[in-house]
Amino acid sequence: MTPPTVLISRSDNLGDCVLTLPLAGYLKSTLPGVRVLWLGQPSTEPLVRCSAHVDDFLKLDDVLRSPERLTAAGVTTLLHVYPNAPLAWAARKVQVPQRVGTSHRWYHWPTCTHRVHFSRRRSELHEAQLNFHLLAPLLPQAPGWAQAQPAQALSAYFGLTRLPRLGLSVGNYLRPDRFRLVLHPKSRGSAREWPLSFYRALAQSLPTEKVQILVTGTAEEGTRMRAEDPAFLALPQVTDLTGKLSLEELIALLSNVDGLVACSTGPLHIAAALGKPVLGLYPVIRPMHAGRWGPIGPRTHVLNAPKPTCSDCRGARRCACMEQIGLQTVYEQIMQWVGRSQ
């Protein structure tokens, strides 16, 4: 019997892609000879290609222009991890044998051969565990297996071993005689953020003789930070890398630093998947809380507000529960890392 070729369709969000990669690792460990392909946007390709469990990457726009590419690639199963109506119709047009999607999208009823019924919004499972529901038509045991595991156990299936080299352009930023700490304050609006003034106070409180502080983010985020708190990136102990790194360079940097602090962002999930100590700062609001979107990896830590709900700031620009995450608690966690590294 010819081994299947499974195509995983995922969005262009880096964090989502990281939390979907365990599907590829599980498929490789369970189905001998399986080929695992990934369908996404070019912006995520450098990250996905770091996983040894992904055999090739297809660009979504190319497939939508020419659905026959699915046939040429030998795709036997398409997993709609991220629902996309044009893709669903394209896969039906070329008759991909097994097309799996959630039953909660109307266009999956006429286009998918298998529709899996589960709710992401109401579930108590982690996002990485929820993705395994879509394997049910191919591997019926997979959803139950994933649910029985602690979410952190899925980090064994990332396969991030094909990492970009640390070039001089990035390596020159790093000080080997310091604990190299990345702060990634912004999230491109996708998450509740710890106030920038808190990051500034944190940077000012850390011992400069022990800790090197590197701040990452897009060029746009750097501009926002300078407008929001001009003193932060101007601190002498801060190395401002906003807008200076490609995704490949960011991955190379994260694979060579000693820790990272961020809210629910792609770099947080990448660093966690690389096995780095990370501290994720989360609200308690559903479905944004760490139980659903927390980083998974062998050295992850999460902090959230000491209150049961935050419905009072739902939709507000300021997030009161993020402001309740204490500077001292964050400082103490970082200094624990520093102490262990000496």
CSV table of C-alpha atoms in Angstrom, one decimal:
chain,number,residue,atom,x,y,z
A,1,MET,CA,0.0,0.0,0.0
A,2,THR,CA,1.3,3.4,-1.0
A,3,PRO,CA,2.0,5.6,2.1
A,4,PRO,CA,-0.3,8.7,2.2
A,5,THR,CA,0.7,12.2,1.5
A,6,VAL,CA,-0.9,14.6,4.0
A,7,LEU,CA,-1.1,18.3,3.4
A,8,ILE,CA,-1.6,20.5,6.5
A,9,SER,CA,-3.2,23.9,5.8
A,10,ARG,CA,-2.4,26.6,8.3
A,11,SER,CA,-2.6,30.4,8.5
A,12,ASP,CA,0.1,33.0,8.4
A,13,ASN,CA,0.3,33.4,12.1
A,14,LEU,CA,3.6,32.3,13.5
A,15,GLY,CA,2.3,31.1,16.8
A,16,ASP,CA,-0.5,29.1,15.2
A,17,CYS,CA,2.0,27.4,12.9
A,18,VAL,CA,4.3,26.5,15.9
A,19,LEU,CA,1.3,24.9,17.7
A,20,THR,CA,0.3,23.0,14.6
A,21,LEU,CA,3.7,21.5,14.0
A,22,PRO,CA,3.1,18.6,16.4
A,23,LEU,CA,0.6,17.2,13.9
A,24,ALA,CA,3.5,16.7,11.5
A,25,GLY,CA,5.7,15.0,14.1
A,26,TYR,CA,2.9,12.7,15.2
A,27,LEU,CA,2.1,11.7,11.6
A,28,LYS,CA,5.7,10.9,11.0
A,29,SER,CA,5.9,8.8,14.2
A,30,THR,CA,2.7,6.9,13.5
A,31,LEU,CA,2.4,6.3,9.8
A,32,PRO,CA,5.6,4.7,8.3
A,33,GLY,CA,6.6,6.4,5.0
A,34,VAL,CA,4.1,9.2,5.2
A,35,ARG,CA,4.9,12.4,3.4
A,36,VAL,CA,3.9,15.6,5.2
A,37,LEU,CA,3.4,18.8,3.2
A,38,TRP,CA,2.5,22.2,4.5
A,39,LEU,CA,0.3,24.8,2.8
A,40,GLY,CA,0.6,28.4,3.9
A,41,GLN,CA,1.8,31.9,3.2
A,42,PRO,CA,5.5,32.7,2.3
A,43,SER,CA,5.8,34.6,5.5
A,44,THR,CA,5.8,31.4,7.5
A,45,GLU,CA,7.8,29.2,5.2
A,46,PRO,CA,11.2,29.8,6.9
A,47,LEU,CA,9.8,28.7,10.2
A,48,VAL,CA,8.0,25.6,8.8
A,49,ARG,CA,11.0,24.5,6.9
A,50,CYS,CA,12.9,24.3,10.2
A,51,SER,CA,10.9,21.2,11.2
A,52,ALA,CA,12.4,17.9,10.1
A,53,HIS,CA,8.9,16.5,10.0
A,54,VAL,CA,7.8,18.6,7.1
A,55,ASP,CA,8.9,17.3,3.7
A,56,ASP,CA,7.9,20.3,1.5
A,57,PHE,CA,6.1,23.7,1.6
A,58,LEU,CA,3.4,24.7,-0.9
A,59,LYS,CA,2.3,28.4,-1.2
A,60,LEU,CA,-1.4,29.0,-0.8
A,61,ASP,CA,-1.7,31.5,-3.6
A,62,ASP,CA,0.0,29.1,-6.0
A,63,VAL,CA,-2.5,26.4,-5.2
A,64,LEU,CA,-5.5,28.7,-5.4
A,65,ARG,CA,-4.3,29.8,-8.9
A,66,SER,CA,-3.6,26.2,-10.0
A,67,PRO,CA,-5.4,23.6,-7.9
A,68,GLU,CA,-3.8,20.9,-10.0
A,69,ARG,CA,-0.7,21.5,-7.9
A,70,LEU,CA,-2.4,19.4,-5.2
A,71,THR,CA,-2.7,16.5,-7.7
A,72,ALA,CA,0.9,17.0,-8.9
A,73,ALA,CA,2.1,16.9,-5.3
A,74,GLY,CA,0.3,13.6,-4.8
A,75,VAL,CA,-1.8,14.8,-1.9
A,76,THR,CA,-4.1,12.1,-0.6
A,77,THR,CA,-5.3,13.9,2.6
A,78,LEU,CA,-5.9,17.6,3.2
A,79,LEU,CA,-6.3,18.8,6.7
A,80,HIS,CA,-8.0,22.2,6.9
A,81,VAL,CA,-6.5,23.2,10.2
A,82,TYR,CA,-7.2,26.8,9.2
A,83,PRO,CA,-10.5,27.0,7.3
A,84,ASN,CA,-10.2,28.6,3.9
A,85,ALA,CA,-13.3,28.6,1.6
A,86,PRO,CA,-11.4,29.1,-1.7
A,87,LEU,CA,-9.0,26.3,-0.8
A,88,ALA,CA,-11.9,24.0,0.2
A,89,TRP,CA,-13.5,24.4,-3.2
A,90,ALA,CA,-10.2,24.1,-5.0
A,91,ALA,CA,-9.5,20.7,-3.3
A,92,ARG,CA,-12.9,19.5,-4.2
A,93,LYS,CA,-12.4,20.5,-7.8
A,94,VAL,CA,-9.3,18.3,-8.2
A,95,GLN,CA,-10.9,15.6,-6.0
A,96,VAL,CA,-8.3,15.2,-3.3
A,97,PRO,CA,-9.3,11.8,-2.0
A,98,GLN,CA,-9.6,12.8,1.7
A,99,ARG,CA,-10.6,16.3,2.7
A,100,VAL,CA,-11.0,17.0,6.4
A,101,GLY,CA,-12.4,20.1,8.0
A,102,THR,CA,-14.5,21.3,10.9
A,103,SER,CA,-18.2,20.8,10.7
A,104,HIS,CA,-18.6,24.5,11.9
A,105,ARG,CA,-17.9,25.9,8.5
A,106,TRP,CA,-20.8,25.7,6.1
A,107,TYR,CA,-18.6,25.4,3.0
A,108,HIS,CA,-17.0,22.3,4.4
A,109,TRP,CA,-20.3,20.4,4.0
A,110,PRO,CA,-20.3,20.4,0.2
A,111,THR,CA,-16.5,20.4,-0.1
A,112,CYS,CA,-15.1,18.0,2.6
A,113,THR,CA,-15.3,14.2,2.6
A,114,HIS,CA,-15.0,14.2,6.4
A,115,ARG,CA,-16.3,16.8,8.8
A,116,VAL,CA,-15.1,16.7,12.4
A,117,HIS,CA,-17.4,18.2,15.1
A,118,PHE,CA,-15.6,20.0,17.9
A,119,SER,CA,-15.6,23.5,19.4
A,120,ARG,CA,-12.4,25.5,19.8
A,121,ARG,CA,-14.1,28.4,21.6
A,122,ARG,CA,-15.7,26.3,24.4
A,123,SER,CA,-13.0,23.7,24.8
A,124,GLU,CA,-10.8,23.3,27.8
A,125,LEU,CA,-8.0,21.8,25.7
A,126,HIS,CA,-4.9,23.6,24.5
A,127,GLU,CA,-4.8,24.7,20.9
A,128,ALA,CA,-2.1,22.2,20.1
A,129,GLN,CA,-4.3,19.4,21.4
A,130,LEU,CA,-7.4,20.6,19.6
A,131,ASN,CA,-5.6,20.4,16.2
A,132,PHE,CA,-5.4,16.6,16.7
A,133,HIS,CA,-9.2,16.3,16.2
A,134,LEU,CA,-8.6,16.8,12.5
A,135,LEU,CA,-6.6,13.6,12.4
A,136,ALA,CA,-9.6,11.4,13.4
A,137,PRO,CA,-10.5,10.2,9.9
A,138,LEU,CA,-6.9,9.2,9.2
A,139,LEU,CA,-5.9,8.1,12.7
A,140,PRO,CA,-8.9,7.5,14.9
A,141,GLN,CA,-6.8,7.2,18.1
A,142,ALA,CA,-5.1,10.6,17.6
A,143,PRO,CA,-7.6,13.0,19.3
A,144,GLY,CA,-7.9,10.8,22.4
A,145,TRP,CA,-4.1,10.3,22.5
A,146,ALA,CA,-3.5,14.1,22.4
A,147,GLN,CA,-6.2,14.8,25.0
A,148,ALA,CA,-4.6,12.3,27.4
A,149,GLN,CA,-1.2,14.0,27.2
A,150,PRO,CA,-0.2,17.1,29.1
A,151,ALA,CA,0.0,19.8,26.4
A,152,GLN,CA,3.7,20.2,27.2
A,153,ALA,CA,4.3,16.7,26.1
A,154,LEU,CA,3.5,17.6,22.5
A,155,SER,CA,6.7,19.7,22.4
A,156,ALA,CA,8.5,16.4,21.6
A,157,TYR,CA,6.9,16.6,18.1
A,158,PHE,CA,8.1,20.0,16.9
A,159,GLY,CA,11.2,18.7,15.1
A,160,LEU,CA,12.9,22.1,14.9
A,161,THR,CA,16.3,20.7,14.0
A,162,ARG,CA,16.9,22.4,10.6
A,163,LEU,CA,17.8,25.8,12.0
A,164,PRO,CA,19.4,28.7,10.1
A,165,ARG,CA,23.0,29.5,10.9
A,166,LEU,CA,23.8,32.4,13.2
A,167,GLY,CA,25.4,34.8,10.8
A,168,LEU,CA,27.7,37.6,11.8
A,169,SER,CA,25.0,40.2,11.3
A,170,VAL,CA,23.1,38.6,14.2
A,171,GLY,CA,25.9,37.0,16.2
A,172,ASN,CA,27.6,40.4,16.6
A,173,TYR,CA,24.7,41.5,18.8
A,174,LEU,CA,25.2,38.8,21.4
A,175,ARG,CA,27.5,39.0,24.4
A,176,PRO,CA,28.8,35.6,25.5
A,177,ASP,CA,29.6,36.9,28.9
A,178,ARG,CA,26.0,37.8,29.8
A,179,PHE,CA,22.7,36.1,30.2
A,180,ARG,CA,21.1,37.0,26.9
A,181,LEU,CA,17.5,38.0,27.5
A,182,VAL,CA,15.0,38.8,24.7
A,183,LEU,CA,12.1,41.1,25.5
A,184,HIS,CA,9.3,41.0,22.8
A,185,PRO,CA,6.8,43.6,24.1
A,186,LYS,CA,4.4,43.8,21.2
A,187,SER,CA,2.0,41.3,19.4
A,188,ARG,CA,0.8,43.1,16.3
A,189,GLY,CA,-2.5,43.5,18.1
A,190,SER,CA,-3.1,39.8,18.4
A,191,ALA,CA,-2.8,39.5,22.2
A,192,ARG,CA,-3.2,41.4,25.4
A,193,GLU,CA,0.1,43.1,26.2
A,194,TRP,CA,2.0,43.9,29.4
A,195,PRO,CA,2.4,47.7,29.5
A,196,LEU,CA,5.5,49.0,27.9
A,197,SER,CA,6.4,51.1,31.0
A,198,PHE,CA,6.6,47.7,32.8
A,199,TYR,CA,9.2,46.4,30.3
A,200,ARG,CA,11.2,49.6,30.8
A,201,ALA,CA,11.1,49.3,34.5
A,202,LEU,CA,12.2,45.6,34.2
A,203,ALA,CA,15.1,46.5,31.9
A,204,GLN,CA,16.2,49.2,34.4
A,205,SER,CA,16.0,46.7,37.3
A,206,LEU,CA,18.1,43.9,35.8
A,207,PRO,CA,21.8,43.9,36.6
A,208,THR,CA,23.7,45.0,33.6
A,209,GLU,CA,26.9,43.1,34.6
A,210,LYS,CA,24.9,39.9,34.3
A,211,VAL,CA,22.1,40.4,31.8
A,212,GLN,CA,22.1,41.6,28.2
A,213,ILE,CA,18.7,42.8,27.0
A,214,LEU,CA,17.7,42.5,23.4
A,215,VAL,CA,14.3,43.9,22.3
A,216,THR,CA,12.8,42.4,19.2
A,217,GLY,CA,9.8,43.3,17.0
A,218,THR,CA,8.8,44.5,13.6
A,219,ALA,CA,9.8,48.0,12.3
A,220,GLU,CA,6.3,49.1,12.9
A,221,GLU,CA,6.3,47.9,16.4
A,222,GLY,CA,9.6,49.7,17.0
A,223,THR,CA,8.0,52.9,15.8
A,224,ARG,CA,5.1,52.4,18.1
A,225,MET,CA,7.3,51.7,21.1
A,226,ARG,CA,9.3,54.9,20.5
A,227,ALA,CA,6.1,56.9,20.3
A,228,GLU,CA,4.5,55.2,23.4
A,229,ASP,CA,7.6,55.2,25.7
A,230,PRO,CA,10.6,57.0,24.1
A,231,ALA,CA,12.9,56.2,27.0
A,232,PHE,CA,12.6,52.4,26.7
A,233,LEU,CA,14.5,51.6,23.5
A,234,ALA,CA,16.9,54.5,24.3
A,235,LEU,CA,18.1,52.8,27.5
A,236,PRO,CA,21.9,52.2,27.3
A,237,GLN,CA,21.4,48.6,28.5
A,238,VAL,CA,18.9,47.8,25.7
A,239,THR,CA,20.0,46.5,22.3
A,240,ASP,CA,17.2,47.6,19.9
A,241,LEU,CA,16.7,44.9,17.2
A,242,THR,CA,13.2,46.1,16.1
A,243,GLY,CA,12.9,46.0,12.3
A,244,LYS,CA,16.5,44.6,11.9
A,245,LEU,CA,15.8,40.9,11.6
A,246,SER,CA,14.3,38.7,9.0
A,247,LEU,CA,12.4,35.6,10.2
A,248,GLU,CA,15.4,33.4,9.5
A,249,GLU,CA,17.6,35.8,11.6
A,250,LEU,CA,15.0,35.9,14.4
A,251,ILE,CA,14.9,32.1,14.6
A,252,ALA,CA,18.8,32.0,14.6
A,253,LEU,CA,18.8,34.6,17.4
A,254,LEU,CA,16.2,32.8,19.5
A,255,SER,CA,18.1,29.6,19.1
A,256,ASN,CA,21.2,31.3,20.7
A,257,VAL,CA,19.8,33.3,23.5
A,258,ASP,CA,19.2,32.3,27.1
A,259,GLY,CA,15.6,33.4,27.8
A,260,LEU,CA,12.6,35.4,26.5
A,261,VAL,CA,9.7,37.3,28.0
A,262,ALA,CA,6.7,38.2,25.9
A,263,CYS,CA,2.9,38.0,25.8
A,264,SER,CA,1.1,35.5,23.5
A,265,THR,CA,3.2,36.0,20.4
A,266,GLY,CA,5.0,34.0,17.7
A,267,PRO,CA,8.5,34.6,19.1
A,268,LEU,CA,7.3,33.3,22.5
A,269,HIS,CA,6.1,30.0,20.9
A,270,ILE,CA,9.2,29.7,18.7
A,271,ALA,CA,11.6,30.1,21.6
A,272,ALA,CA,9.6,27.7,23.7
A,273,ALA,CA,9.6,25.1,20.9
A,274,LEU,CA,13.4,25.6,20.7
A,275,GLY,CA,13.7,24.6,24.4
A,276,LYS,CA,14.6,28.0,25.7
A,277,PRO,CA,13.4,29.3,29.0
A,278,VAL,CA,10.4,31.5,28.3
A,279,LEU,CA,8.0,33.5,30.4
A,280,GLY,CA,4.6,34.1,28.8
A,281,LEU,CA,2.4,36.9,30.2
A,282,TYR,CA,-1.3,36.2,29.7
A,283,PRO,CA,-4.7,37.5,30.6
A,284,VAL,CA,-7.3,35.1,32.2
A,285,ILE,CA,-10.0,35.9,29.7
A,286,ARG,CA,-11.3,33.1,27.6
A,287,PRO,CA,-10.2,32.0,25.0
A,288,MET,CA,-7.0,34.0,25.3
A,289,HIS,CA,-5.8,32.4,28.5
A,290,ALA,CA,-2.6,30.3,28.8
A,291,GLY,CA,-4.6,27.1,29.1
A,292,ARG,CA,-5.6,27.5,25.5
A,293,TRP,CA,-2.7,29.5,24.0
A,294,GLY,CA,0.3,29.1,26.4
A,295,PRO,CA,3.7,28.2,25.1
A,296,ILE,CA,4.6,24.5,25.1
A,297,GLY,CA,8.2,23.4,25.6
A,298,PRO,CA,10.4,21.8,28.3
A,299,ARG,CA,11.2,25.2,30.0
A,300,THR,CA,8.1,27.3,29.9
A,301,HIS,CA,6.6,29.5,32.6
A,302,VAL,CA,3.4,31.5,32.5
A,303,LEU,CA,2.1,34.4,34.6
A,304,ASN,CA,-1.4,35.9,34.7
A,305,ALA,CA,-3.4,38.2,36.8
A,306,PRO,CA,-4.4,37.0,40.3
A,307,LYS,CA,-8.1,37.3,39.7
A,308,PRO,CA,-10.7,34.8,38.3
A,309,THR,CA,-12.0,36.7,35.3
A,310,CYS,CA,-11.4,39.9,33.3
A,311,SER,CA,-14.7,40.4,31.6
A,312,ASP,CA,-14.6,44.0,33.0
A,313,CYS,CA,-12.0,45.0,30.4
A,314,ARG,CA,-13.2,42.9,27.5
A,315,GLY,CA,-12.9,45.1,24.4
A,316,ALA,CA,-11.1,47.8,26.3
A,317,ARG,CA,-7.8,49.3,25.1
A,318,ARG,CA,-6.2,48.9,28.5
A,319,CYS,CA,-6.1,45.5,30.1
A,320,ALA,CA,-6.4,45.7,33.8
A,321,CYS,CA,-5.5,42.1,34.4
A,322,MET,CA,-2.2,42.4,32.5
A,323,GLU,CA,-1.4,45.4,34.6
A,324,GLN,CA,-1.8,43.2,37.7
A,325,ILE,CA,1.1,41.0,36.6
A,326,GLY,CA,3.8,42.2,39.0
A,327,LEU,CA,7.1,43.5,37.9
A,328,GLN,CA,8.8,41.9,40.9
A,329,THR,CA,7.4,38.4,40.0
A,330,VAL,CA,8.8,38.8,36.4
A,331,TYR,CA,12.1,40.0,37.8
A,332,GLU,CA,12.4,37.1,40.2
A,333,GLN,CA,11.8,34.5,37.4
A,334,ILE,CA,14.5,36.0,35.2
A,335,MET,CA,17.0,36.1,38.0
A,336,GLN,CA,16.3,32.4,38.7
A,337,TRP,CA,17.3,31.7,35.1
A,338,VAL,CA,20.4,33.9,35.5
A,339,GLY,CA,21.4,32.0,38.7
A,340,ARG,CA,21.0,28.6,37.1
A,341,SER,CA,23.1,29.7,34.1
A,342,GLN,CA,26.1,30.7,36.1
